Protein backbone atom coordinates (compact mmCIF):
# COMPACT_ATOMS: atom_id res chain seq x y z
CA UNK A 1 0.00 0.00 0.00
CA UNK A 2 2.84 2.43 0.79
CA UNK A 3 4.71 1.60 -2.42
CA UNK A 4 2.21 3.44 -4.66
CA UNK A 5 3.19 6.93 -3.42
CA UNK A 6 6.85 6.06 -3.96
CA UNK A 7 6.24 4.71 -7.44
CA UNK A 8 4.16 7.78 -8.29
CA UNK A 9 6.96 10.06 -7.07
CA UNK A 10 9.62 8.16 -9.06
CA UNK A 11 7.47 8.30 -12.22
CA UNK A 12 6.90 12.04 -11.71
CA UNK A 13 10.65 12.70 -11.28
CA UNK A 14 11.59 10.61 -14.31
CA UNK A 15 8.96 12.32 -16.45
CA UNK A 16 10.77 15.61 -15.88
CA UNK A 17 14.21 14.26 -16.81
CA UNK A 18 15.68 14.81 -20.21
CA UNK A 19 17.65 11.60 -20.52
CA UNK A 20 19.26 12.74 -23.78
CA UNK A 21 21.20 15.43 -21.86
CA UNK A 22 22.78 12.94 -19.50
CA UNK A 23 26.39 12.13 -20.34
CA UNK A 24 27.30 8.59 -21.27
CA UNK A 25 29.08 6.68 -18.52
CA UNK A 26 32.84 7.28 -18.36
CA UNK A 27 34.93 4.61 -20.00
CA UNK A 28 38.31 5.18 -18.37
CA UNK A 29 39.94 6.27 -15.16
CA UNK A 30 41.18 9.42 -16.92
CA UNK A 31 37.68 10.32 -18.13
CA UNK A 32 36.33 9.82 -14.63
CA UNK A 33 39.05 12.12 -13.28
CA UNK A 34 38.24 14.72 -15.96
CA UNK A 35 34.56 14.68 -15.08
CA UNK A 36 35.34 14.90 -11.38
CA UNK A 37 37.87 17.74 -11.49
CA UNK A 38 37.11 19.59 -14.73
CA UNK A 39 33.66 18.63 -15.95
CA UNK A 40 31.68 20.88 -13.64
CA UNK A 41 32.98 23.97 -15.40
CA UNK A 42 34.13 22.72 -18.80
CA UNK A 43 31.22 20.22 -18.97
CA UNK A 44 31.42 16.53 -19.79
CA UNK A 45 31.46 17.27 -23.52
CA UNK A 46 34.16 19.97 -23.25
CA UNK A 47 31.84 22.72 -24.52
CA UNK A 48 31.99 24.80 -21.33
CA UNK A 49 29.23 27.17 -20.29
CA UNK A 50 28.87 30.17 -22.64
CA UNK A 51 29.76 33.44 -20.96
CA UNK A 52 30.99 31.67 -17.85
CA UNK A 53 33.45 28.80 -18.38
CA UNK A 54 35.40 28.41 -21.62
CA UNK A 55 35.10 25.42 -23.89
CA UNK A 56 38.08 23.15 -24.32
CA UNK A 57 36.67 21.04 -27.16
CA UNK A 58 38.12 22.05 -30.50
CA UNK A 59 39.93 25.17 -29.28
CA UNK A 60 43.48 26.10 -30.23
CA UNK A 61 44.67 25.87 -26.63
CA UNK A 62 43.97 22.15 -26.65
CA UNK A 63 44.55 21.40 -30.35
CA UNK A 64 47.89 23.21 -30.66
CA UNK A 65 49.34 24.14 -27.27
CA UNK A 66 52.30 22.28 -25.91
CA UNK A 67 51.62 20.14 -22.88
CA UNK A 68 53.79 22.35 -20.68
CA UNK A 69 51.42 25.32 -21.03
CA UNK A 70 48.38 23.21 -20.16
CA UNK A 71 50.20 21.63 -17.22
CA UNK A 72 50.88 25.12 -15.84
CA UNK A 73 47.21 26.09 -16.16
CA UNK A 74 46.10 22.94 -14.33
CA UNK A 75 48.75 23.30 -11.61
CA UNK A 76 48.31 27.01 -10.85
CA UNK A 77 45.11 28.14 -12.55
CA UNK A 78 44.51 31.07 -14.83
CA UNK A 79 43.11 34.58 -14.58
CA UNK A 80 42.43 37.49 -16.89
CA UNK A 81 41.52 37.88 -20.53
CA UNK A 82 41.49 34.72 -22.61
CA UNK A 83 41.46 34.20 -26.36
CA UNK A 84 40.21 30.99 -27.94
CA UNK A 85 40.61 30.39 -31.66
CA UNK A 86 41.62 34.03 -32.03
CA UNK A 87 38.53 35.47 -30.35
CA UNK A 88 38.17 36.96 -26.89
CA UNK A 89 36.24 34.78 -24.48
CA UNK A 90 34.13 36.98 -22.26
CA UNK A 91 33.38 35.63 -18.81
CA UNK A 92 32.13 36.80 -15.48
CA UNK A 93 34.00 33.97 -13.76
CA UNK A 94 37.06 35.37 -12.00
CA UNK A 95 39.59 32.55 -12.45
CA UNK A 96 40.26 28.93 -13.11
CA UNK A 97 41.52 27.66 -9.78
CA UNK A 98 44.78 25.76 -9.72
CA UNK A 99 44.46 22.04 -9.07
CA UNK A 100 48.10 21.35 -8.22
CA UNK A 101 47.53 21.06 -4.48
CA UNK A 102 44.76 18.49 -4.99
CA UNK A 103 46.00 16.42 -7.91
CA UNK A 104 49.06 14.21 -8.18
CA UNK A 105 51.41 14.40 -11.15
CA UNK A 106 49.98 11.09 -12.34
CA UNK A 107 46.38 12.33 -12.19
CA UNK A 108 47.23 15.58 -14.02
CA UNK A 109 49.05 13.59 -16.72
CA UNK A 110 46.03 11.27 -17.12
CA UNK A 111 43.55 14.13 -17.34
CA UNK A 112 45.59 16.18 -19.81
CA UNK A 113 46.23 13.13 -21.99
CA UNK A 114 42.47 12.53 -22.02
CA UNK A 115 41.68 16.20 -22.77
CA UNK A 116 44.24 16.53 -25.57
CA UNK A 117 43.08 13.30 -27.21
CA UNK A 118 39.32 13.68 -26.75
CA UNK A 119 38.92 17.43 -27.23
CA UNK A 120 42.01 18.28 -29.27
CA UNK A 121 42.13 15.30 -31.59
CA UNK A 122 45.79 14.74 -30.78
CA UNK A 123 47.63 11.47 -30.38
CA UNK A 124 49.74 12.54 -27.41
CA UNK A 125 50.56 11.22 -23.99
CA UNK A 126 51.47 13.56 -21.15
CA UNK A 127 53.85 11.81 -18.78
CA UNK A 128 54.11 12.02 -15.01
CA UNK A 129 57.70 13.19 -15.52
CA UNK A 130 56.57 16.14 -17.67
CA UNK A 131 54.16 17.24 -14.94
CA UNK A 132 56.77 16.78 -12.21
CA UNK A 133 59.34 18.78 -14.19
CA UNK A 134 56.93 21.71 -14.69
CA UNK A 135 55.80 21.55 -11.05
CA UNK A 136 59.40 21.66 -9.82
CA UNK A 137 60.42 24.29 -12.37
CA UNK A 138 57.67 26.66 -11.30
CA UNK A 139 59.00 26.46 -7.76
CA UNK A 140 56.93 28.28 -5.21
CA UNK A 141 54.53 29.97 -7.61
CA UNK A 142 51.20 30.64 -5.92
CA UNK A 143 49.47 33.00 -8.35
CA UNK A 144 47.38 31.90 -11.32
CA UNK A 145 48.89 32.44 -14.76
CA UNK A 146 47.75 35.05 -17.24
CA UNK A 147 47.49 34.37 -20.94
CA UNK A 148 50.27 36.89 -21.59
CA UNK A 149 52.61 35.12 -19.16
CA UNK A 150 51.90 31.74 -20.70
CA UNK A 151 52.73 33.06 -24.17
CA UNK A 152 55.87 34.85 -22.94
CA UNK A 153 54.49 38.35 -23.44
CA UNK A 154 55.15 39.49 -19.86
mmCIF file of C-alpha atoms in Angstrom:
data_model
loop_
_atom_site.group_PDB
_atom_site.id
_atom_site.type_symbol
_atom_site.label_atom_id
_atom_site.label_comp_id
_atom_site.label_asym_id
_atom_site.label_seq_id
_atom_site.Cartn_x
_atom_site.Cartn_y
_atom_site.Cartn_z
ATOM 1 C CA UNK A 1 0.000 0.000 0.000
ATOM 2 C CA UNK A 2 2.844 2.431 0.788
ATOM 3 C CA UNK A 3 4.709 1.604 -2.422
ATOM 4 C CA UNK A 4 2.207 3.444 -4.656
ATOM 5 C CA UNK A 5 3.187 6.926 -3.424
ATOM 6 C CA UNK A 6 6.853 6.063 -3.958
ATOM 7 C CA UNK A 7 6.242 4.710 -7.444
ATOM 8 C CA UNK A 8 4.159 7.779 -8.293
ATOM 9 C CA UNK A 9 6.958 10.056 -7.071
ATOM 10 C CA UNK A 10 9.616 8.160 -9.061
ATOM 11 C CA UNK A 11 7.475 8.302 -12.221
ATOM 12 C CA UNK A 12 6.900 12.035 -11.706
ATOM 13 C CA UNK A 13 10.654 12.697 -11.278
ATOM 14 C CA UNK A 14 11.586 10.609 -14.312
ATOM 15 C CA UNK A 15 8.959 12.316 -16.451
ATOM 16 C CA UNK A 16 10.770 15.615 -15.885
ATOM 17 C CA UNK A 17 14.210 14.263 -16.805
ATOM 18 C CA UNK A 18 15.676 14.808 -20.212
ATOM 19 C CA UNK A 19 17.651 11.605 -20.517
ATOM 20 C CA UNK A 20 19.264 12.744 -23.780
ATOM 21 C CA UNK A 21 21.196 15.426 -21.862
ATOM 22 C CA UNK A 22 22.783 12.935 -19.498
ATOM 23 C CA UNK A 23 26.387 12.128 -20.340
ATOM 24 C CA UNK A 24 27.295 8.590 -21.270
ATOM 25 C CA UNK A 25 29.083 6.680 -18.521
ATOM 26 C CA UNK A 26 32.838 7.283 -18.359
ATOM 27 C CA UNK A 27 34.935 4.606 -20.005
ATOM 28 C CA UNK A 28 38.312 5.183 -18.371
ATOM 29 C CA UNK A 29 39.944 6.273 -15.155
ATOM 30 C CA UNK A 30 41.179 9.416 -16.922
ATOM 31 C CA UNK A 31 37.680 10.319 -18.133
ATOM 32 C CA UNK A 32 36.326 9.816 -14.629
ATOM 33 C CA UNK A 33 39.052 12.118 -13.282
ATOM 34 C CA UNK A 34 38.245 14.717 -15.964
ATOM 35 C CA UNK A 35 34.560 14.681 -15.082
ATOM 36 C CA UNK A 36 35.339 14.899 -11.376
ATOM 37 C CA UNK A 37 37.871 17.738 -11.493
ATOM 38 C CA UNK A 38 37.110 19.594 -14.733
ATOM 39 C CA UNK A 39 33.663 18.634 -15.952
ATOM 40 C CA UNK A 40 31.680 20.879 -13.636
ATOM 41 C CA UNK A 41 32.980 23.968 -15.399
ATOM 42 C CA UNK A 42 34.128 22.724 -18.798
ATOM 43 C CA UNK A 43 31.224 20.223 -18.971
ATOM 44 C CA UNK A 44 31.421 16.527 -19.786
ATOM 45 C CA UNK A 45 31.464 17.275 -23.524
ATOM 46 C CA UNK A 46 34.157 19.975 -23.249
ATOM 47 C CA UNK A 47 31.839 22.716 -24.520
ATOM 48 C CA UNK A 48 31.991 24.796 -21.329
ATOM 49 C CA UNK A 49 29.227 27.170 -20.289
ATOM 50 C CA UNK A 50 28.875 30.167 -22.635
ATOM 51 C CA UNK A 51 29.765 33.442 -20.963
ATOM 52 C CA UNK A 52 30.992 31.668 -17.850
ATOM 53 C CA UNK A 53 33.454 28.800 -18.377
ATOM 54 C CA UNK A 54 35.402 28.412 -21.618
ATOM 55 C CA UNK A 55 35.100 25.424 -23.889
ATOM 56 C CA UNK A 56 38.083 23.151 -24.322
ATOM 57 C CA UNK A 57 36.674 21.036 -27.158
ATOM 58 C CA UNK A 58 38.122 22.051 -30.505
ATOM 59 C CA UNK A 59 39.926 25.165 -29.282
ATOM 60 C CA UNK A 60 43.477 26.095 -30.233
ATOM 61 C CA UNK A 61 44.675 25.865 -26.632
ATOM 62 C CA UNK A 62 43.966 22.146 -26.649
ATOM 63 C CA UNK A 63 44.554 21.398 -30.355
ATOM 64 C CA UNK A 64 47.887 23.208 -30.659
ATOM 65 C CA UNK A 65 49.341 24.136 -27.266
ATOM 66 C CA UNK A 66 52.298 22.283 -25.906
ATOM 67 C CA UNK A 67 51.615 20.136 -22.884
ATOM 68 C CA UNK A 68 53.789 22.350 -20.683
ATOM 69 C CA UNK A 69 51.419 25.322 -21.027
ATOM 70 C CA UNK A 70 48.376 23.214 -20.163
ATOM 71 C CA UNK A 71 50.201 21.634 -17.218
ATOM 72 C CA UNK A 72 50.881 25.121 -15.841
ATOM 73 C CA UNK A 73 47.212 26.088 -16.157
ATOM 74 C CA UNK A 74 46.104 22.944 -14.326
ATOM 75 C CA UNK A 75 48.748 23.301 -11.611
ATOM 76 C CA UNK A 76 48.305 27.006 -10.850
ATOM 77 C CA UNK A 77 45.110 28.135 -12.551
ATOM 78 C CA UNK A 78 44.507 31.068 -14.834
ATOM 79 C CA UNK A 79 43.115 34.582 -14.575
ATOM 80 C CA UNK A 80 42.433 37.486 -16.891
ATOM 81 C CA UNK A 81 41.516 37.877 -20.528
ATOM 82 C CA UNK A 82 41.489 34.718 -22.608
ATOM 83 C CA UNK A 83 41.463 34.203 -26.362
ATOM 84 C CA UNK A 84 40.207 30.993 -27.939
ATOM 85 C CA UNK A 85 40.608 30.390 -31.656
ATOM 86 C CA UNK A 86 41.620 34.028 -32.035
ATOM 87 C CA UNK A 87 38.527 35.466 -30.350
ATOM 88 C CA UNK A 88 38.169 36.959 -26.891
ATOM 89 C CA UNK A 89 36.238 34.775 -24.484
ATOM 90 C CA UNK A 90 34.128 36.982 -22.261
ATOM 91 C CA UNK A 91 33.384 35.625 -18.808
ATOM 92 C CA UNK A 92 32.131 36.803 -15.477
ATOM 93 C CA UNK A 93 33.999 33.974 -13.756
ATOM 94 C CA UNK A 94 37.064 35.375 -12.001
ATOM 95 C CA UNK A 95 39.585 32.552 -12.453
ATOM 96 C CA UNK A 96 40.256 28.929 -13.114
ATOM 97 C CA UNK A 97 41.522 27.659 -9.780
ATOM 98 C CA UNK A 98 44.778 25.761 -9.718
ATOM 99 C CA UNK A 99 44.455 22.036 -9.070
ATOM 100 C CA UNK A 100 48.100 21.351 -8.221
ATOM 101 C CA UNK A 101 47.528 21.056 -4.483
ATOM 102 C CA UNK A 102 44.756 18.494 -4.994
ATOM 103 C CA UNK A 103 46.003 16.421 -7.913
ATOM 104 C CA UNK A 104 49.063 14.213 -8.182
ATOM 105 C CA UNK A 105 51.407 14.398 -11.149
ATOM 106 C CA UNK A 106 49.979 11.089 -12.341
ATOM 107 C CA UNK A 107 46.384 12.333 -12.193
ATOM 108 C CA UNK A 108 47.228 15.585 -14.018
ATOM 109 C CA UNK A 109 49.046 13.591 -16.722
ATOM 110 C CA UNK A 110 46.034 11.271 -17.115
ATOM 111 C CA UNK A 111 43.547 14.125 -17.342
ATOM 112 C CA UNK A 112 45.592 16.182 -19.809
ATOM 113 C CA UNK A 113 46.226 13.135 -21.985
ATOM 114 C CA UNK A 114 42.470 12.526 -22.022
ATOM 115 C CA UNK A 115 41.683 16.200 -22.771
ATOM 116 C CA UNK A 116 44.241 16.533 -25.570
ATOM 117 C CA UNK A 117 43.077 13.301 -27.205
ATOM 118 C CA UNK A 118 39.316 13.685 -26.747
ATOM 119 C CA UNK A 119 38.919 17.427 -27.235
ATOM 120 C CA UNK A 120 42.007 18.280 -29.270
ATOM 121 C CA UNK A 121 42.131 15.301 -31.587
ATOM 122 C CA UNK A 122 45.794 14.743 -30.782
ATOM 123 C CA UNK A 123 47.634 11.469 -30.383
ATOM 124 C CA UNK A 124 49.736 12.536 -27.406
ATOM 125 C CA UNK A 125 50.559 11.217 -23.989
ATOM 126 C CA UNK A 126 51.469 13.559 -21.150
ATOM 127 C CA UNK A 127 53.848 11.808 -18.776
ATOM 128 C CA UNK A 128 54.106 12.016 -15.007
ATOM 129 C CA UNK A 129 57.702 13.190 -15.515
ATOM 130 C CA UNK A 130 56.574 16.137 -17.666
ATOM 131 C CA UNK A 131 54.159 17.243 -14.944
ATOM 132 C CA UNK A 132 56.774 16.777 -12.211
ATOM 133 C CA UNK A 133 59.340 18.783 -14.187
ATOM 134 C CA UNK A 134 56.927 21.711 -14.690
ATOM 135 C CA UNK A 135 55.795 21.555 -11.049
ATOM 136 C CA UNK A 136 59.397 21.661 -9.819
ATOM 137 C CA UNK A 137 60.421 24.293 -12.374
ATOM 138 C CA UNK A 138 57.666 26.661 -11.305
ATOM 139 C CA UNK A 139 58.998 26.456 -7.764
ATOM 140 C CA UNK A 140 56.927 28.277 -5.215
ATOM 141 C CA UNK A 141 54.531 29.967 -7.612
ATOM 142 C CA UNK A 142 51.198 30.640 -5.923
ATOM 143 C CA UNK A 143 49.470 33.005 -8.346
ATOM 144 C CA UNK A 144 47.381 31.903 -11.319
ATOM 145 C CA UNK A 145 48.890 32.437 -14.764
ATOM 146 C CA UNK A 146 47.746 35.052 -17.237
ATOM 147 C CA UNK A 147 47.494 34.369 -20.940
ATOM 148 C CA UNK A 148 50.266 36.892 -21.586
ATOM 149 C CA UNK A 149 52.613 35.121 -19.163
ATOM 150 C CA UNK A 150 51.900 31.743 -20.696
ATOM 151 C CA UNK A 151 52.728 33.056 -24.168
ATOM 152 C CA UNK A 152 55.873 34.846 -22.939
ATOM 153 C CA UNK A 153 54.488 38.354 -23.443
ATOM 154 C CA UNK A 154 55.148 39.493 -19.859
#
